[in-house]
Amino acid sequence: MTWRGPTYRMVDGERIDGVWCHVWRRSRWDSRYFIDDLIVFADGAIRCEERTDLSGLEKLLASDRIAVTEPGAPTLPDEPSKWLSRRSEPLTPEGFLREVADKIEELNGRPTAGQRCWDAIQHFQQEPSELNRTLLRDAYVAVPPHRRIYVLGDMDRQDRPLRILLTEIGVAVDGDGPTVTADMHQEALAYFGPSPVKVDTRSCVTRRA
């Protein structure tokens, strides 16, 4: 999903910033879909023909009034291996709803799910306890599924160090990847480096201090 901006609306003389993307909206008069703009504002208001909010958007997605992928378009074939796949998880209504929630956080200058995941990575680096690894796993799972493969901002690794680190020793990564060992955990942790990691809060691309 590609987001564009900036845009805004005025409320009682105050500028409310927003961003927008394309979705497919079903006509009120028949079953045909057409492309429309979905606009998300910092105050949580959402507009796509009508004004709504996150709860209302969830209902529109559930009722197929709004679709996040082109209705009727052929689906991609399943990948033979999740571990070897270079493809992200498919965009779903649930994942899109999480992404919209992230956009509201971003517009308000608050951490997104990806940034909270980076905070959890740094916390685990400082104190690599099992509790902090569990908190890191929870933070990673909170990222919209179609964006998890790029949380590290590394197109080559595609979150593999993190996926290894979050898999229990003796278990295959992603169910069909290599079986994790203690040495693999150490190698994955070393990927992040001994120095603090500075994060570009807009793109989540890593920068070494």
Coordinates of N, CA, C and O in Angstrom, one line a residue, residues 38-188:
L38 N -8.7 7.1 0.1 CA -9.0 6.9 1.5 C -8.0 7.8 2.3 O -6.8 7.7 2.2
I39 N -8.6 8.8 3.0 CA -7.8 9.8 3.7 C -7.8 9.6 5.2 O -8.9 9.4 5.7
V40 N -6.7 9.6 5.8 CA -6.5 9.4 7.2 C -6.0 10.6 7.9 O -5.0 11.2 7.4
F41 N -6.6 11.1 8.9 CA -6.2 12.4 9.6 C -5.7 12.1 11.0 O -6.0 11.0 11.6
A42 N -4.9 13.0 11.5 CA -4.2 12.9 12.8 C -5.2 12.7 13.9 O -4.9 12.1 14.9
D43 N -6.4 13.2 13.8 CA -7.4 13.1 14.9 C -8.2 11.8 14.9 O -9.1 11.6 15.7
G44 N -7.8 10.9 13.9 CA -8.5 9.6 13.8 C -9.6 9.6 12.9 O -10.2 8.5 12.6
A45 N -9.9 10.8 12.3 CA -11.0 10.8 11.3 C -10.5 10.1 10.0 O -9.3 10.3 9.6
I46 N -11.4 9.4 9.3 CA -11.1 8.7 8.1 C -12.2 9.1 7.1 O -13.4 9.1 7.4
R47 N -11.8 9.4 5.9 CA -12.8 9.7 4.9 C -12.6 8.9 3.6 O -11.5 8.9 3.0
C48 N -13.6 8.3 3.1 CA -13.7 7.6 1.8 C -15.1 7.7 1.4 O -15.9 6.8 1.8
E49 N -15.5 8.7 0.7 CA -16.9 9.1 0.4 C -17.6 9.6 1.6 O -18.0 10.7 1.7
E50 N -17.6 8.8 2.7 CA -18.2 9.2 3.9 C -17.2 9.3 5.0 O -16.1 8.8 4.9
R51 N -17.5 10.0 6.1 CA -16.5 10.2 7.2 C -16.7 9.1 8.2 O -17.9 8.8 8.5
T52 N -15.7 8.5 8.7 CA -15.7 7.4 9.7 C -14.5 7.5 10.6 O -13.8 8.5 10.6
D53 N -14.3 6.4 11.3 CA -13.1 6.3 12.2 C -12.6 4.9 12.0 O -13.0 4.1 11.2
L54 N -11.6 4.5 12.9 CA -11.1 3.1 12.8 C -12.1 2.0 12.9 O -12.1 1.0 12.2
S55 N -13.0 2.2 13.9 CA -14.1 1.2 14.1 C -15.0 1.2 12.9 O -15.4 0.1 12.5
G56 N -15.3 2.3 12.4 CA -16.2 2.3 11.2 C -15.5 1.7 10.0 O -16.1 1.0 9.2
L57 N -14.2 2.0 9.8 CA -13.4 1.4 8.7 C -13.4 -0.1 8.8 O -13.5 -0.8 7.8
E58 N -13.2 -0.6 10.0 CA -13.2 -2.1 10.2 C -14.5 -2.7 9.7 O -14.5 -3.7 9.1
K59 N -15.7 -2.0 10.0 CA -16.9 -2.5 9.5 C -17.1 -2.4 8.0 O -17.6 -3.3 7.3
L60 N -16.5 -1.3 7.4 CA -16.6 -1.2 5.9 C -15.7 -2.3 5.3 O -16.1 -2.8 4.2
L61 N -14.6 -2.6 5.9 CA -13.7 -3.7 5.3 C -14.4 -5.0 5.5 O -14.4 -5.8 4.5
A62 N -15.0 -5.2 6.6 CA -15.7 -6.5 6.9 C -16.9 -6.8 6.0 O -17.2 -7.9 5.6
S63 N -17.6 -5.7 5.6 CA -18.7 -5.8 4.7 C -18.4 -5.7 3.2 O -19.3 -5.8 2.4
D64 N -17.1 -5.6 2.9 CA -16.6 -5.5 1.5 C -17.0 -4.2 0.8 O -17.0 -4.2 -0.4
R65 N -17.5 -3.2 1.6 CA -17.7 -1.9 1.0 C -16.5 -1.3 0.5 O -16.4 -0.5 -0.4
I66 N -15.3 -1.6 1.2 CA -14.0 -1.1 0.8 C -13.1 -2.3 0.7 O -13.1 -3.2 1.6
A67 N -12.3 -2.4 -0.3 CA -11.4 -3.5 -0.5 C -10.0 -2.9 -0.6 O -9.8 -1.8 -1.2
V68 N -9.0 -3.6 -0.1 CA -7.6 -3.1 -0.1 C -6.8 -3.7 -1.3 O -5.7 -3.2 -1.5
T69 N -7.3 -4.7 -1.9 CA -6.7 -5.2 -3.2 C -7.8 -5.3 -4.2 O -9.0 -5.3 -3.9
E70 N -7.4 -5.3 -5.5 CA -8.4 -5.2 -6.6 C -9.3 -6.4 -6.6 O -8.8 -7.6 -6.7
P71 N -10.6 -6.2 -6.4 CA -11.5 -7.4 -6.4 C -11.5 -8.1 -7.8 O -11.4 -7.5 -8.8
G72 N -11.4 -9.4 -7.7 CA -11.4 -10.2 -8.9 C -10.0 -10.4 -9.5 O -9.9 -11.2 -10.5
A73 N -9.0 -9.7 -9.0 CA -7.7 -9.9 -9.6 C -7.1 -11.3 -9.2 O -7.4 -11.8 -8.1
P74 N -6.4 -11.9 -10.1 CA -5.8 -13.2 -9.8 C -4.9 -13.2 -8.6 O -4.1 -12.2 -8.4
T75 N -5.0 -14.2 -7.8 CA -4.1 -14.2 -6.6 C -2.8 -14.9 -7.0 O -2.7 -15.7 -7.9
L76 N -1.7 -14.5 -6.3 CA -0.4 -15.1 -6.5 C -0.4 -16.5 -6.0 O -1.0 -16.8 -4.9
P77 N 0.3 -17.4 -6.7 CA 0.4 -18.8 -6.2 C 1.2 -18.8 -4.9 O 2.0 -17.9 -4.6
D78 N 0.9 -19.8 -4.1 CA 1.6 -20.0 -2.8 C 3.1 -20.2 -3.0 O 3.5 -20.9 -4.0
E79 N 3.9 -19.7 -2.2 CA 5.3 -19.9 -2.2 C 5.7 -21.3 -1.7 O 5.0 -21.8 -0.8
P80 N 6.6 -22.0 -2.4 CA 7.0 -23.3 -1.9 C 7.6 -23.4 -0.5 O 7.6 -24.4 0.2
S81 N 8.3 -22.2 -0.1 CA 8.9 -22.2 1.2 C 8.8 -20.8 1.7 O 9.2 -19.8 1.1
K82 N 8.3 -20.7 2.9 CA 8.2 -19.4 3.6 C 9.6 -18.8 3.9 O 9.8 -17.6 3.8
W83 N 10.5 -19.7 4.3 CA 11.8 -19.3 4.7 C 12.6 -18.7 3.5 O 13.3 -17.7 3.6
L84 N 12.5 -19.4 2.3 CA 13.2 -18.9 1.1 C 12.4 -17.8 0.4 O 13.0 -17.2 -0.5
S85 N 11.2 -17.6 0.7 CA 10.4 -16.6 0.0 C 11.0 -15.2 0.1 O 11.5 -14.8 1.1
R86 N 10.9 -14.5 -1.0 CA 11.3 -13.1 -1.0 C 10.1 -12.2 -1.0 O 10.2 -11.0 -1.3
R87 N 8.9 -12.8 -0.8 CA 7.7 -12.0 -0.8 C 7.2 -11.8 0.6 O 7.3 -12.6 1.5
S88 N 6.6 -10.6 0.8 CA 6.0 -10.3 2.1 C 4.7 -11.0 2.2 O 4.1 -11.6 1.3
E89 N 4.1 -11.0 3.5 CA 2.8 -11.6 3.7 C 1.8 -10.8 2.8 O 2.0 -9.6 2.6
P90 N 0.7 -11.4 2.4 CA -0.3 -10.7 1.6 C -1.0 -9.6 2.4 O -1.1 -9.7 3.6
L91 N -1.3 -8.5 1.7 CA -2.1 -7.4 2.3 C -3.5 -7.9 2.6 O -4.2 -8.4 1.7
T92 N -4.0 -7.8 3.8 CA -5.3 -8.2 4.2 C -6.1 -7.0 4.8 O -5.4 -6.0 5.2
P93 N -7.4 -7.1 4.9 CA -8.1 -6.0 5.6 C -7.6 -5.8 7.1 O -7.5 -4.7 7.5
E94 N -7.3 -6.9 7.8 CA -6.8 -6.8 9.1 C -5.5 -6.1 9.2 O -5.2 -5.2 10.0
G95 N -4.6 -6.4 8.3 CA -3.3 -5.8 8.2 C -3.4 -4.3 7.8 O -2.7 -3.5 8.3
F96 N -4.3 -4.0 6.9 CA -4.5 -2.7 6.5 C -5.0 -1.8 7.6 O -4.6 -0.7 7.8
L97 N -5.9 -2.4 8.4 CA -6.4 -1.6 9.6 C -5.3 -1.3 10.5 O -5.3 -0.2 11.1
R98 N -4.4 -2.2 10.8 CA -3.2 -1.9 11.6 C -2.4 -0.8 11.0 O -1.8 0.0 11.7
E99 N -2.2 -0.9 9.7 CA -1.4 0.1 9.0 C -2.1 1.5 9.2 O -1.3 2.5 9.4
V100 N -3.4 1.6 9.0 CA -4.1 2.9 9.2 C -3.8 3.4 10.7 O -3.6 4.6 10.9
A101 N -3.9 2.5 11.6 CA -3.7 2.9 13.0 C -2.3 3.4 13.2 O -2.0 4.4 13.9
D102 N -1.3 2.8 12.5 CA 0.1 3.3 12.5 C 0.2 4.7 11.9 O 1.0 5.5 12.4
K103 N -0.6 4.9 10.9 CA -0.5 6.2 10.2 C -1.0 7.3 11.2 O -0.5 8.4 11.2
I104 N -2.0 7.0 11.9 CA -2.6 8.0 12.9 C -1.5 8.2 14.0 O -1.3 9.4 14.4
E105 N -0.8 7.2 14.4 CA 0.3 7.4 15.4 C 1.4 8.3 14.8 O 1.9 9.2 15.4
E106 N 1.8 8.0 13.6 CA 2.8 8.7 12.9 C 2.5 10.2 12.7 O 3.3 11.1 13.0
L107 N 1.2 10.4 12.3 CA 0.8 11.8 12.1 C 0.8 12.6 13.5 O 0.9 13.8 13.4
N108 N 0.7 11.9 14.6 CA 0.7 12.6 15.9 C 2.1 12.6 16.5 O 2.3 13.0 17.7
G109 N 3.1 12.1 15.8 CA 4.5 12.1 16.3 C 4.7 11.0 17.3 O 5.7 11.1 18.1
R110 N 3.8 10.0 17.3 CA 4.0 8.9 18.3 C 4.6 7.7 17.6 O 4.5 7.6 16.4
P111 N 5.2 6.8 18.4 CA 5.9 5.6 17.8 C 4.9 4.7 17.0 O 3.8 4.4 17.5
T112 N 5.3 4.2 15.9 CA 4.5 3.2 15.2 C 4.9 1.8 15.7 O 5.8 1.7 16.5
A113 N 4.2 0.8 15.2 CA 4.5 -0.5 15.6 C 5.9 -0.9 15.2 O 6.6 -1.6 16.0
G114 N 6.4 -0.5 14.0 CA 7.7 -0.8 13.6 C 8.8 -0.1 14.5 O 9.8 -0.7 14.9
Q115 N 8.5 1.1 15.0 CA 9.4 1.8 15.9 C 9.4 1.2 17.2 O 10.4 1.1 17.9
R116 N 8.2 0.8 17.7 CA 8.2 0.1 19.0 C 8.9 -1.2 19.0 O 9.5 -1.6 20.0
C117 N 8.9 -1.9 17.8 CA 9.7 -3.1 17.6 C 11.2 -2.8 17.8 O 11.9 -3.6 18.4
W118 N 11.6 -1.7 17.1 CA 13.0 -1.3 17.3 C 13.4 -1.0 18.7 O 14.5 -1.3 19.2
D119 N 12.5 -0.4 19.4 CA 12.7 -0.1 20.9 C 12.9 -1.4 21.6 O 13.8 -1.5 22.5
A120 N 12.1 -2.4 21.3 CA 12.2 -3.7 21.9 C 13.5 -4.4 21.5 O 14.1 -5.1 22.4
I121 N 14.0 -4.2 20.3 CA 15.3 -4.8 19.9 C 16.4 -4.2 20.7 O 17.2 -4.9 21.3
Q122 N 16.4 -2.9 20.9 CA 17.4 -2.2 21.7 C 17.4 -2.6 23.1 O 18.4 -2.8 23.8
H123 N 16.2 -2.8 23.7 CA 16.0 -3.2 25.0 C 16.6 -4.6 25.2 O 17.2 -4.9 26.2
F124 N 16.3 -5.5 24.2 CA 16.8 -6.9 24.3 C 18.3 -6.9 24.2 O 19.0 -7.7 24.9
Q125 N 18.9 -6.0 23.4 CA 20.4 -5.9 23.3 C 21.0 -5.5 24.6 O 22.0 -6.1 25.0
Q126 N 20.3 -4.6 25.3 CA 20.9 -4.2 26.6 C 20.7 -5.2 27.7 O 21.5 -5.3 28.6
E127 N 19.6 -6.0 27.6 CA 19.4 -7.0 28.6 C 18.7 -8.2 27.9 O 17.5 -8.3 27.9
P128 N 19.5 -9.1 27.4 CA 19.0 -10.3 26.6 C 18.4 -11.4 27.5 O 18.9 -12.5 27.5
S129 N 17.3 -11.0 28.2 CA 16.7 -12.0 29.0 C 15.5 -12.7 28.2 O 15.1 -12.2 27.2
E130 N 15.0 -13.8 28.7 CA 13.9 -14.4 28.0 C 12.7 -13.6 28.1 O 11.9 -13.6 27.1
L131 N 12.5 -12.8 29.1 CA 11.3 -11.9 29.2 C 11.4 -10.9 28.1 O 10.4 -10.6 27.4
N132 N 12.5 -10.3 27.9 CA 12.7 -9.3 26.9 C 12.6 -9.9 25.5 O 12.1 -9.2 24.6
R133 N 13.0 -11.1 25.3 CA 12.8 -11.7 24.0 C 11.3 -12.0 23.8 O 10.8 -11.8 22.6
T134 N 10.6 -12.3 24.8 CA 9.1 -12.5 24.6 C 8.5 -11.1 24.3 O 7.6 -11.1 23.4
L135 N 8.9 -10.1 25.0 CA 8.4 -8.7 24.7 C 8.7 -8.3 23.2 O 7.9 -7.7 22.5
L136 N 9.9 -8.7 22.8 CA 10.3 -8.4 21.4 C 9.5 -9.2 20.4 O 9.0 -8.6 19.4
R137 N 9.2 -10.4 20.7 CA 8.3 -11.2 19.8 C 6.9 -10.6 19.7 O 6.4 -10.5 18.6
D138 N 6.4 -10.1 20.9 CA 5.1 -9.5 20.9 C 5.1 -8.2 20.0 O 4.1 -7.9 19.3
A139 N 6.2 -7.5 20.1 CA 6.3 -6.2 19.4 C 6.4 -6.5 17.9 O 5.8 -5.8 17.1
Y140 N 7.1 -7.6 17.5 CA 7.2 -7.9 16.1 C 5.9 -8.4 15.5 O 5.5 -8.0 14.4
V141 N 5.2 -9.2 16.3 CA 3.9 -9.7 15.8 C 2.9 -8.5 15.7 O 1.9 -8.6 14.9
A142 N 3.1 -7.4 16.5 CA 2.2 -6.3 16.4 C 2.3 -5.5 15.1 O 1.5 -4.7 14.8
V143 N 3.4 -5.7 14.4 CA 3.7 -5.0 13.1 C 2.7 -5.6 12.1 O 2.5 -6.8 12.1
P144 N 2.1 -4.7 11.2 CA 1.2 -5.3 10.2 C 1.9 -6.4 9.4 O 3.1 -6.2 9.0
P145 N 1.3 -7.6 9.3 CA 2.0 -8.7 8.7 C 2.7 -8.4 7.3 O 3.7 -8.9 7.1
H146 N 2.0 -7.6 6.5 CA 2.6 -7.4 5.2 C 3.9 -6.5 5.3 O 4.6 -6.3 4.3
R147 N 4.1 -5.9 6.5 CA 5.3 -5.1 6.6 C 6.4 -5.7 7.5 O 7.5 -5.2 7.6
R148 N 6.1 -6.9 8.1 CA 7.1 -7.5 9.0 C 8.4 -7.9 8.3 O 9.4 -7.8 8.9
I149 N 8.3 -8.2 7.0 CA 9.6 -8.7 6.3 C 10.6 -7.6 6.2 O 11.8 -7.8 5.9
Y150 N 10.2 -6.3 6.4 CA 11.1 -5.2 6.2 C 11.2 -4.3 7.4 O 11.6 -3.2 7.3
V151 N 10.9 -4.9 8.6 CA 11.1 -4.1 9.8 C 12.5 -3.6 10.0 O 12.8 -2.5 10.4
L152 N 13.5 -4.5 9.6 CA 14.9 -4.1 9.8 C 15.4 -3.2 8.7 O 16.5 -2.7 8.8
G153 N 14.6 -2.9 7.7 CA 15.0 -2.1 6.6 C 16.2 -2.6 5.8 O 16.9 -1.9 5.2
D154 N 16.3 -3.9 5.8 CA 17.4 -4.6 5.1 C 16.8 -5.5 4.0 O 16.2 -6.6 4.3
M155 N 16.9 -5.1 2.7 CA 16.2 -5.8 1.6 C 16.8 -7.1 1.4 O 16.2 -8.0 0.9
D156 N 18.1 -7.3 1.8 CA 18.8 -8.6 1.6 C 18.4 -9.6 2.6 O 18.1 -10.8 2.3
R157 N 18.4 -9.2 3.9 CA 18.2 -10.1 5.0 C 16.7 -10.3 5.2 O 16.3 -11.4 5.7
Q158 N 15.9 -9.3 4.9 CA 14.4 -9.5 5.1 C 14.0 -10.0 6.4 O 13.2 -11.0 6.5
D159 N 14.5 -9.4 7.5 CA 14.1 -9.7 8.8 C 14.6 -11.1 9.3 O 14.2 -11.5 10.4
R160 N 15.4 -11.8 8.5 CA 15.8 -13.1 8.9 C 16.5 -13.2 10.3 O 16.3 -14.1 11.1
P161 N 17.4 -12.2 10.6 CA 18.1 -12.3 11.9 C 17.0 -12.2 13.0 O 17.2 -12.9 14.1
L162 N 16.0 -11.3 12.8 CA 15.0 -11.2 13.9 C 14.1 -12.5 13.9 O 13.8 -12.9 15.0
R163 N 13.8 -13.0 12.8 CA 13.0 -14.2 12.8 C 13.7 -15.4 13.4 O 13.1 -16.2 14.1
I164 N 15.1 -15.5 13.2 CA 15.9 -16.5 13.9 C 15.9 -16.3 15.4 O 15.7 -17.2 16.2
L165 N 16.1 -15.0 15.8 CA 16.2 -14.7 17.2 C 14.9 -15.0 18.0 O 15.0 -15.4 19.1
L166 N 13.8 -14.9 17.3 CA 12.5 -15.1 18.0 C 12.0 -16.5 17.9 O 11.0 -16.9 18.5
T167 N 12.8 -17.4 17.2 CA 12.4 -18.8 17.1 C 13.1 -19.6 18.2 O 14.3 -19.4 18.5
E168 N 12.4 -20.5 18.9 CA 13.0 -21.3 19.9 C 14.1 -22.2 19.4 O 14.0 -22.7 18.3
I169 N 15.1 -22.5 20.2 CA 16.2 -23.4 19.9 C 15.6 -24.8 19.6 O 14.8 -25.3 20.4
G170 N 16.0 -25.4 18.5 CA 15.5 -26.7 18.2 C 14.2 -26.7 17.3 O 13.7 -27.7 16.9
V171 N 13.8 -25.5 16.9 CA 12.6 -25.3 16.1 C 13.0 -24.7 14.8 O 13.9 -23.9 14.7
A172 N 12.4 -25.1 13.7 CA 12.7 -24.6 12.3 C 12.1 -23.2 12.2 O 10.9 -23.0 12.5
V173 N 12.9 -22.3 11.7 CA 12.4 -20.9 11.5 C 11.3 -21.0 10.4 O 11.5 -21.6 9.3
D174 N 10.2 -20.3 10.6 CA 9.1 -20.2 9.7 C 8.5 -21.6 9.4 O 7.8 -21.7 8.4
G175 N 8.9 -22.6 10.1 CA 8.3 -23.9 9.9 C 9.0 -24.8 8.9 O 9.0 -26.0 8.9
D176 N 9.7 -24.1 7.9 CA 10.4 -24.9 6.9 C 11.8 -24.4 6.7 O 12.5 -24.8 5.7
G177 N 12.3 -23.6 7.6 CA 13.7 -23.1 7.4 C 14.7 -23.9 8.3 O 14.4 -25.0 8.7
P178 N 15.9 -23.4 8.5 CA 16.9 -24.1 9.3 C 16.4 -24.2 10.8 O 15.7 -23.4 11.3
T179 N 16.9 -25.3 11.4 CA 16.6 -25.5 12.8 C 17.5 -24.6 13.6 O 18.7 -24.7 13.5
V180 N 16.9 -23.9 14.5 CA 17.7 -22.8 15.3 C 18.6 -23.5 16.3 O 18.2 -24.4 17.0
T181 N 19.8 -23.0 16.4 CA 20.7 -23.4 17.5 C 21.1 -22.2 18.3 O 20.8 -21.1 18.0
A182 N 21.8 -22.5 19.4 CA 22.2 -21.4 20.3 C 23.2 -20.5 19.5 O 23.2 -19.2 19.7
D183 N 24.1 -21.1 18.7 CA 25.0 -20.3 17.9 C 24.3 -19.4 17.0 O 24.7 -18.2 16.7
M184 N 23.2 -19.9 16.4 CA 22.4 -19.0 15.4 C 21.8 -17.9 16.2 O 21.7 -16.7 15.6
H185 N 21.4 -18.1 17.4 CA 20.8 -17.0 18.2 C 21.9 -15.9 18.4 O 21.7 -14.7 18.3
Q186 N 23.1 -16.3 18.7 CA 24.2 -15.4 19.0 C 24.6 -14.7 17.7 O 24.8 -13.4 17.7
E187 N 24.6 -15.4 16.6 CA 24.9 -14.7 15.3 C 23.8 -13.7 14.9 O 24.1 -12.6 14.4
A188 N 22.6 -14.1 15.2 CA 21.5 -13.1 14.9 C 21.6 -11.9 15.8 O 21.4 -10.8 15.3

